[in-house]
XYZ file of C-alpha atoms in Angstrom:
491
model
C 8.863 24.932 -4.375
C 7.962 21.843 -2.355
C 9.033 18.254 -2.893
C 7.135 15.013 -2.373
C 8.850 11.615 -2.493
C 7.029 8.278 -2.358
C 8.756 5.010 -1.389
C 6.574 2.612 -3.343
C 6.541 -1.146 -3.556
C 8.472 -1.146 -6.828
C 10.089 2.307 -7.107
C 10.892 5.639 -5.490
C 8.991 8.511 -7.107
C 9.588 12.237 -6.675
C 7.380 15.173 -7.637
C 8.317 18.852 -7.453
C 5.537 21.431 -7.118
C 5.745 25.174 -7.686
C 4.626 27.646 -5.051
C 1.367 27.775 -6.985
C 0.935 24.016 -6.684
C 1.752 23.168 -10.310
C 3.929 20.137 -11.132
C 7.403 21.207 -12.258
C 9.288 17.918 -12.553
C 9.036 14.258 -11.647
C 11.391 11.300 -11.557
C 11.287 7.606 -10.719
C 13.912 5.035 -9.733
C 13.047 1.296 -9.574
C 13.827 -1.157 -6.812
C 12.928 -4.770 -6.125
C 10.432 -6.487 -3.886
C 12.114 -9.733 -2.833
C 10.201 -12.912 -1.982
C 12.868 -15.500 -1.041
C 10.279 -17.992 0.256
C 6.505 -18.419 0.010
C 4.787 -15.592 1.856
C 7.965 -13.525 2.292
C 7.990 -9.901 1.094
C 11.150 -7.938 1.867
C 13.000 -4.887 0.612
C 16.407 -3.394 1.311
C 16.115 0.074 2.906
C 19.404 0.975 1.235
C 17.601 0.605 -2.109
C 15.163 3.298 -0.984
C 18.015 5.588 0.027
C 19.746 5.016 -3.306
C 16.470 5.701 -5.082
C 15.949 8.884 -3.087
C 19.450 10.089 -3.936
C 18.796 9.302 -7.602
C 15.457 11.099 -8.023
C 16.100 14.278 -6.033
C 18.905 15.654 -8.262
C 16.825 14.849 -11.350
C 13.789 16.873 -10.269
C 16.009 19.712 -9.059
C 18.127 19.830 -12.210
C 18.457 23.411 -13.428
C 16.784 24.807 -10.297
C 18.198 26.374 -7.150
C 17.655 23.915 -4.260
C 17.486 26.894 -1.909
C 14.073 27.590 -3.392
C 12.661 24.521 -1.644
C 10.358 25.319 1.267
C 9.568 21.836 2.616
C 9.851 18.108 1.918
C 7.401 15.284 2.564
C 7.777 11.522 2.151
C 5.226 8.745 1.885
C 5.508 4.992 1.744
C 4.042 1.548 2.255
C 2.294 1.018 5.595
C 3.091 -0.617 7.882
C 6.504 -1.673 6.610
C 8.629 -3.023 9.463
C 12.277 -2.118 9.957
C 14.337 -3.061 13.017
C 17.071 -0.494 13.742
C 20.101 -0.708 16.003
C 21.065 2.001 18.464
C 22.563 4.129 15.684
C 19.440 3.937 13.542
C 20.898 1.423 11.071
C 18.625 -1.321 9.715
C 19.445 -4.704 11.217
C 17.918 -6.680 8.331
C 15.760 -6.102 5.242
C 12.311 -4.699 5.885
C 9.271 -6.896 6.268
C 6.763 -5.339 3.912
C 3.126 -4.710 4.677
C 2.158 -7.644 2.443
C 4.576 -10.113 4.065
C 2.577 -13.222 5.001
C 5.101 -15.468 6.783
C 3.719 -15.220 10.322
C 0.822 -17.646 9.871
C 1.339 -19.513 13.141
C 1.909 -16.307 15.073
C -1.348 -14.800 13.771
C -3.232 -17.868 15.005
C -1.461 -17.758 18.369
C -2.216 -14.069 18.973
C -5.811 -14.531 17.873
C -6.137 -17.379 20.362
C -4.544 -15.387 23.180
C -6.205 -11.998 22.731
C -9.094 -12.501 20.297
C -10.034 -10.482 17.229
C -12.743 -8.646 19.165
C -10.250 -7.495 21.811
C -7.902 -6.005 19.229
C -10.708 -4.548 17.092
C -12.179 -2.697 20.079
C -8.817 -1.050 20.801
C -7.348 -0.405 17.355
C -9.951 -1.087 14.660
C -7.764 -3.953 13.408
C -7.979 -7.738 13.628
C -5.182 -10.320 13.804
C -4.018 -10.584 10.186
C -0.909 -10.354 8.031
C -1.004 -6.541 8.004
C -0.517 -5.897 11.717
C 2.966 -6.049 13.175
C 2.801 -8.157 16.339
C 2.764 -11.493 14.443
C 5.759 -10.429 12.348
C 7.651 -9.232 15.415
C 6.906 -12.521 17.160
C 8.167 -14.405 14.105
C 11.406 -12.399 14.144
C 11.838 -12.973 17.863
C 11.603 -16.729 17.339
C 13.488 -17.134 14.086
C 16.059 -14.312 14.301
C 16.502 -13.782 18.065
C 19.939 -12.141 17.777
C 18.602 -9.528 15.367
C 15.440 -8.998 17.386
C 17.436 -8.537 20.571
C 19.495 -5.731 19.028
C 16.455 -3.669 17.982
C 16.390 -0.224 19.594
C 13.926 1.505 17.271
C 11.133 0.035 15.173
C 9.699 2.122 12.338
C 8.497 2.126 8.741
C 9.772 3.169 5.342
C 9.296 6.925 5.291
C 10.162 7.298 8.974
C 13.427 5.526 8.144
C 14.308 7.879 5.288
C 13.249 10.915 7.302
C 15.659 9.746 10.015
C 18.405 9.468 7.384
C 17.702 13.076 6.443
C 17.122 14.640 9.868
C 18.318 12.261 12.603
C 14.841 12.409 14.202
C 13.022 9.245 15.304
C 9.221 9.164 15.360
C 6.203 7.189 14.157
C 3.681 8.703 11.747
C 0.100 8.320 12.993
C -1.087 5.888 10.326
C 1.956 3.652 10.756
C 1.065 3.529 14.456
C -2.622 2.876 13.783
C -2.092 0.177 11.142
C 0.559 -1.512 13.272
C -2.180 -2.867 15.519
C 0.041 -1.942 18.465
C -1.410 1.529 19.191
C -4.800 2.671 20.421
C -6.101 5.811 18.672
C -8.536 6.502 21.523
C -5.899 6.525 24.239
C -3.043 7.410 21.845
C -0.894 4.814 23.576
C 0.900 1.582 22.696
C -0.878 -1.559 23.872
C 0.965 -2.794 26.995
C -0.560 -6.288 26.869
C 0.746 -6.957 23.363
C 4.146 -5.362 24.004
C 4.553 -7.469 27.150
C 3.783 -10.608 25.128
C 6.448 -9.592 22.608
C 8.966 -8.630 25.276
C 9.158 -5.055 23.982
C 9.103 -1.694 25.695
C 7.245 1.388 24.406
C 10.673 3.041 24.218
C 11.377 1.172 20.946
C 8.890 3.552 19.303
C 9.214 7.282 18.873
C 6.548 9.911 19.462
C 3.497 9.674 17.172
C 3.288 12.644 14.805
C 0.613 13.796 12.342
C 1.442 13.843 8.618
C 1.651 17.633 8.184
C 3.805 18.251 11.270
C 7.409 19.322 10.713
C 9.570 16.781 12.548
C 13.068 18.013 11.672
C 15.420 19.605 9.177
C 17.799 18.177 6.591
C 21.213 17.797 8.185
C 24.387 19.069 6.579
C 25.597 15.506 6.007
C 22.309 14.510 4.331
C 22.374 17.680 2.260
C 25.791 16.768 0.870
C 24.563 13.254 0.032
C 21.323 14.310 -1.670
C 21.685 17.829 -3.052
C 18.972 19.151 -0.754
C 19.644 22.397 1.119
C 20.649 22.014 4.782
C 17.940 23.138 7.162
C 15.084 22.185 4.797
C 11.980 21.395 6.914
C 10.790 17.777 6.649
C 7.257 16.769 7.630
C 6.219 13.473 9.248
C 4.865 12.275 5.899
C 2.031 9.974 4.993
C 0.949 6.436 4.287
C 1.116 6.141 0.514
C -2.526 5.226 -0.019
C -3.696 8.071 2.223
C -1.475 10.543 0.375
C -3.066 9.262 -2.835
C -6.518 9.762 -1.313
C -5.534 13.342 -0.489
C -4.241 13.958 -4.002
C -7.516 12.619 -5.411
C -9.551 15.074 -3.365
C -11.353 12.208 -1.626
C -13.540 13.586 1.122
C -17.212 13.669 0.146
C -19.568 10.947 1.335
C -20.170 8.331 -1.325
C -16.875 8.778 -3.155
C -14.303 6.009 -3.449
C -10.857 5.751 -5.027
C -9.389 2.726 -6.775
C -5.603 3.018 -6.389
C -3.682 0.901 -8.895
C -0.178 0.823 -7.455
C 2.253 -1.971 -6.609
C -0.323 -3.030 -4.048
C -3.957 -2.129 -4.563
C -6.240 0.012 -2.414
C -9.958 0.745 -2.333
C -10.415 3.960 -0.348
C -13.591 5.489 1.128
C -13.745 8.603 3.339
C -15.844 8.823 6.516
C -16.231 11.544 9.145
C -15.810 9.318 12.196
C -13.691 6.430 13.420
C -15.944 3.610 12.198
C -13.789 0.561 11.379
C -15.076 -2.353 9.300
C -13.791 -5.795 10.399
C -13.069 -7.000 6.855
C -11.126 -3.836 5.958
C -8.642 -1.393 7.518
C -9.137 2.160 8.738
C -6.733 5.108 8.703
C -6.578 8.746 9.613
C -7.185 10.864 6.510
C -4.537 13.439 5.688
C -7.458 15.896 5.827
C -7.850 16.689 9.541
C -11.016 15.327 11.103
C -11.662 12.613 8.501
C -10.859 8.903 8.294
C -10.436 6.488 5.391
C -11.856 2.981 5.285
C -9.227 1.102 3.348
C -9.349 -2.126 1.427
C -5.807 -3.225 0.629
C -4.715 -6.159 -1.541
C -1.260 -7.679 -1.190
C -0.418 -7.797 -4.901
C -1.791 -5.819 -7.858
C 0.850 -3.927 -9.834
C 3.590 -6.069 -8.288
C 1.785 -9.121 -9.654
C 1.890 -7.665 -13.175
C 5.573 -6.855 -12.734
C 6.178 -10.462 -11.614
C 4.497 -11.764 -14.766
C 6.451 -9.475 -17.076
C 9.826 -10.196 -15.513
C 9.223 -13.938 -15.421
C 7.537 -14.509 -18.768
C 8.023 -11.431 -20.993
C 11.218 -9.722 -19.784
C 11.858 -6.337 -21.296
C 8.399 -6.055 -22.867
C 6.572 -2.785 -22.291
C 3.330 -2.917 -20.283
C 1.553 -1.113 -23.114
C 2.505 -3.891 -25.537
C 1.192 -6.533 -23.140
C -2.066 -4.599 -23.033
C -2.263 -4.399 -26.828
C -1.776 -8.152 -27.091
C -4.492 -8.735 -24.485
C -6.890 -6.460 -26.404
C -7.229 -9.343 -28.862
C -8.378 -11.694 -26.106
C -12.131 -11.672 -25.405
C -13.435 -10.715 -21.953
C -13.234 -13.647 -19.577
C -9.930 -14.713 -21.197
C -11.677 -17.716 -22.767
C -12.289 -19.471 -19.481
C -9.111 -18.468 -17.654
C -9.625 -17.264 -14.074
C -6.904 -16.149 -11.633
C -6.967 -15.682 -7.865
C -4.377 -12.900 -7.297
C -3.292 -14.097 -3.854
C 0.419 -14.429 -4.645
C 1.435 -13.162 -1.176
C -1.584 -14.476 0.646
C -4.313 -11.851 0.830
C -5.126 -9.046 3.183
C -8.560 -7.502 2.800
C -11.268 -8.616 2.675
C -10.460 -12.313 3.255
C -7.465 -11.919 5.630
C -5.885 -15.206 4.635
C -2.063 -15.318 4.690
C -2.132 -18.928 3.475
C -4.066 -18.179 0.286
C -2.098 -18.736 -2.917
C -2.072 -17.351 -6.402
C -4.161 -19.707 -8.487
C -4.687 -20.061 -12.231
C -7.692 -22.128 -13.255
C -8.834 -23.149 -16.729
C -5.556 -23.327 -18.628
C -5.602 -25.169 -21.959
C -3.121 -25.537 -24.792
C -5.033 -22.864 -26.674
C -4.202 -20.186 -24.101
C -1.331 -17.767 -24.688
C 0.567 -15.329 -22.469
C -1.863 -12.652 -23.657
C -4.725 -14.657 -22.159
C -2.932 -14.857 -18.829
C -2.157 -11.138 -18.879
C -5.814 -10.309 -19.429
C -6.854 -12.787 -16.744
C -4.515 -11.052 -14.282
C -6.065 -7.660 -15.053
C -9.505 -9.185 -14.603
C -8.511 -10.881 -11.339
C -7.535 -7.568 -9.775
C -10.808 -6.060 -10.986
C -12.734 -8.914 -9.360
C -10.866 -8.252 -6.117
C -11.951 -4.609 -6.223
C -15.560 -5.687 -6.776
C -15.304 -7.876 -3.680
C -14.228 -4.802 -1.690
C -17.038 -2.716 -3.145
C -19.600 -5.337 -2.121
C -18.193 -5.567 1.427
C -18.257 -1.789 1.836
C -21.809 -1.421 0.579
C -22.985 -4.363 2.694
C -21.728 -2.387 5.712
C -23.962 0.527 4.754
C -21.450 2.672 2.820
C -22.949 3.434 -0.578
C -20.496 4.269 -3.355
C -21.882 6.800 -5.826
C -18.698 7.983 -7.599
C -15.519 6.041 -8.361
C -12.146 7.588 -9.130
C -9.107 5.709 -10.434
C -5.502 6.786 -9.949
C -1.845 5.800 -9.667
C 0.370 4.137 -12.272
C -2.083 1.455 -13.385
C -4.645 4.114 -14.257
C -2.601 4.859 -17.393
C -3.820 1.563 -18.909
C -6.987 2.095 -21.012
C -7.619 -1.658 -21.115
C -7.390 -2.037 -17.346
C -9.754 0.923 -16.880
C -12.301 -0.626 -19.269
C -12.101 -3.963 -17.467
C -12.471 -2.313 -14.052
C -15.429 -0.185 -15.127
C -17.169 -3.233 -16.586
C -16.519 -5.467 -13.560
C -17.576 -2.736 -11.114
C -20.506 -1.806 -13.391
C -20.105 1.926 -12.999
C -18.057 4.693 -14.631
C -14.456 5.257 -13.555
C -13.320 8.873 -13.358
C -9.616 9.378 -14.070
C -8.010 12.386 -12.460
C -5.614 14.741 -14.161
C -2.182 13.939 -12.760
C -3.661 10.938 -10.960
C -0.729 8.732 -11.919
C 1.434 10.910 -9.645
C -0.683 9.734 -6.699
C 1.166 9.488 -3.418
C 4.079 11.787 -4.267
C 1.583 14.498 -5.211
C -0.290 14.074 -1.937
C 2.765 14.300 0.272
C 4.089 17.283 -1.717
C 0.757 18.996 -1.061
C 1.165 18.284 2.668
C 4.640 19.802 2.548
C 3.109 22.921 1.000
C 0.564 23.100 3.821
C 3.385 22.878 6.366
C 5.302 25.607 4.533
C 2.284 27.919 4.550
C 2.022 28.020 0.739
C -1.614 26.894 0.772
C -4.229 25.305 3.002
C -6.295 22.156 2.852
C -9.194 24.090 1.325
C -6.978 24.900 -1.683
C -6.889 21.258 -2.782
C -8.031 21.059 -6.414
C -9.343 18.125 -8.401
C -9.784 17.916 -12.167
C -11.364 14.951 -13.919
C -9.413 14.049 -17.040
C -11.861 11.538 -18.514
C -14.442 8.888 -17.681
C -14.337 5.228 -18.653
C -17.800 3.747 -19.090
C -18.594 0.056 -18.592
C -18.693 -2.031 -21.761
C -22.306 -3.244 -21.884
C -21.388 -6.473 -23.688
C -18.737 -7.313 -21.094
C -20.936 -6.928 -18.004
C -22.748 -10.314 -18.121
C -19.478 -12.093 -18.886
C -17.794 -10.483 -15.897
C -20.756 -11.188 -13.612
C -20.311 -14.861 -14.395
C -16.520 -14.639 -14.049
C -16.817 -12.880 -10.698
C -19.084 -15.633 -9.414
C -16.483 -18.238 -10.408
C -13.732 -16.108 -8.817
C -15.554 -15.968 -5.472
C -16.486 -19.654 -5.496
C -12.936 -20.739 -6.361
C -11.517 -19.310 -3.165
C -14.233 -20.864 -1.027
C -13.556 -24.276 -2.564
C -9.767 -24.003 -2.255
C -9.245 -22.196 1.061
C -9.010 -25.424 3.070
C -6.527 -26.858 0.584
C -4.058 -23.946 0.616
C -2.538 -24.755 4.047
C -1.661 -28.242 2.778
C 0.501 -26.831 -0.027
C 3.289 -25.890 2.387
C 6.355 -24.632 0.558
C 8.643 -23.997 3.490
C 7.860 -20.315 3.889
C 6.467 -20.523 7.390
C 8.973 -22.800 9.114
């Protein structure tokens, strides 16, 4: 058996695979994304550890843990955790969609330039990369910043809890904007500006590499066997891309998780300025990655704030009675600013067109449509850069929603192929990597089975073309107004 565990934006998920690669058990434990001020996105690493300790015994129930051959973790990238000398978090994490460092982004762009950073890392100065967030922490929490002895992400943190080994996984390093993939070195100019030494980072390891073994102490805390090999793990969206079988030219994956991703495989390091680029978990390939700050987490926000305790499926059924276009209601889903493709940390969630005739069901449908419009924006950017998309796959938790799939297919104007087991996503991908490390199978053994296809609704297409035009124009009209809204989040 092999085990994959994903530290997602809203929950920890575990998936156990047999030595033949078949799913044996899965479990999920929720946790909270906290936004104490506009633009802030934080989580407590102890919540991830509690979630890990909750899901592992559940998937192993009735099975001998000694049968495990390897463990892999995945998580949000690049989450930012400052650790003290003992490896303890000094404060809550700053999540990859945290948008507080507006002034610092502008300052670093002025000092170094987007072209300078893009030439070295494939990134630009935006809310995803870590230097602006580190600069914000240095200025606003200098005592905490000064105590930092190791800086890492979510799955590196949990792997340290299990093995005592410090490292950085390659995609955390690449998406940090602090590391050059060509020279495989941290950028001295940026580190000097931050007052940091390369020693605050560990060695950069590839996802399938075994980095350590479960310690006896961690084994007692989790129920895992001591000595279990643990791999470096994977960025969650890249693990999902692996699980989807993404690799052929022209294929793209729509990942409907807590944050949203639009993933496209290429055979060379060819970054696109509006998007991100990552190493694929398949050696020799890369993934051009569009990543939105809020998708599933936005739906969770709506449910908890306006319909607490109501099942997502019921919200969908209510929205089925609302016509496409939500009777004139349009939403910009920029509730934590936005990453790709607009790279605007000061953008805000916006609801336009509300009347007394609108109901919560209208708003729910408008939120689903807003995310679909955002994916269309990514599709247009990718194809404008010469990357033609011929097949679209949909996966992760949101793919279970038939209504959302119909909306997406109609907005994107092409069929959506849903994969069998696709809702398992990242945990499945990192479990597969663990199996590769354990020698149970190789990358060529990766299988993909299409469960069904969702065709566009012909009658919806012209409505969504019009709605998408309004969606794009709304941001252009409002972008200069957003910075004037303030809210105290960037002080």
